[in-house]
Amino acid sequence: MSTSVIVPAAGSGTRLGENTPKAFVDLAGRTILARTVDAVQSSDRIDLDRIVVVVPDELTERTRAELSGSACPIDVIVGGAERTDSVRAGLARATGEYVLVHDAARPFTPAAVFERVVGALRAGHRAVVPGLPVVDTLKRVDGDRRVLQTVDRSVLRAIQTPQGFHADALAQAYAATDDVATDDAGLAERAGIDVHVVDGDPDAFKITTPWDLRLARAIAKGWD
Ligand code: CTP
Ligand code: MG
């Protein structure tokens, strides 16, 4: 079954605090986005139709130039104020039976994670997310930093991307609401679509904070 991948890359990276929008920050000689677009194409077991890269308005031409050597067709389009707006813009360009949404900020995501997500779509799940067990102890606190409760972590998963959908399911989820969500499966859940969790991978971590960028730069040096 053919698959499109939407790569939302239109965020500013407020928590990272660099001068450049996060996806365009350098990691040992290549941007985070360029490395992520490579990762999206790293499996030869996925029939990729196209990659839809969603970027800030002023960076479309630069992105087209930087990604012009890609083997897979790439559409570069302009995103919106919230991640949900950017994915919605990408969705209008998606083709094929399956649509994956993969954060530009996860450049080291292994091919195996893409394959697990698509494998579960092929098995009939309409919405699939990769997730990891939570390792830290979790506590609920109040506004005065008082601990109210220790939460049972055994039933919790930290959810990553790529998140995969039968195309009609993602369209249904986005058509059902104008709300925003931190991930696409969140909208699917609200639309009553069952979401299935496959194993994620620590390498699929999202670059969010300055510490994550230090880690990513160390990994990138040993990666090429
Ligand atoms: N994203 C997007 N459009 C937005 C906001 C986010 O395409 N309006 C993308 C980001 O570029 C990133 C992914 O969604 O690849 C995950 O979002 P996040 O890690 O929150 O990135 P930012 O929103 O850029 O970071 P921050 O929240 O710290 O500002
Ligand atoms: Mg954000």
PDB file of C-alpha atoms and ligand atoms in Angstrom, residues 11-15 22 81-83 182 206 208, ligand 2:
ATOM      1  CA  GLY A  11       7.617  25.375  14.545  1.00  0.00           C
ATOM      2  CA  SER A  12       9.834  28.102  15.972  1.00  0.00           C
ATOM      3  CA  GLY A  13      11.587  26.029  18.628  1.00  0.00           C
ATOM      4  CA  THR A  14      10.822  28.296  21.586  1.00  0.00           C
ATOM      5  CA  ARG A  15      12.034  25.783  24.172  1.00  0.00           C
ATOM      6  CA  LYS A  22      14.292  24.394  15.162  1.00  0.00           C
ATOM      7  CA  ALA A  81       0.531  28.866  13.907  1.00  0.00           C
ATOM      8  CA  GLU A  82      -0.018  25.532  15.692  1.00  0.00           C
ATOM      9  CA  ARG A  83       1.364  22.092  14.858  1.00  0.00           C
ATOM     10  CA  THR A 182       0.073  17.915  20.734  1.00  0.00           C
ATOM     11  CA  LYS A 206      12.447  14.641  19.970  1.00  0.00           C
ATOM     12  CA  THR A 208      13.043  19.929  22.360  1.00  0.00           C
TER      13      THR A 208
HETATM   14 MG    MG B   2       5.609  23.277  19.921  1.00  0.00          MG
END
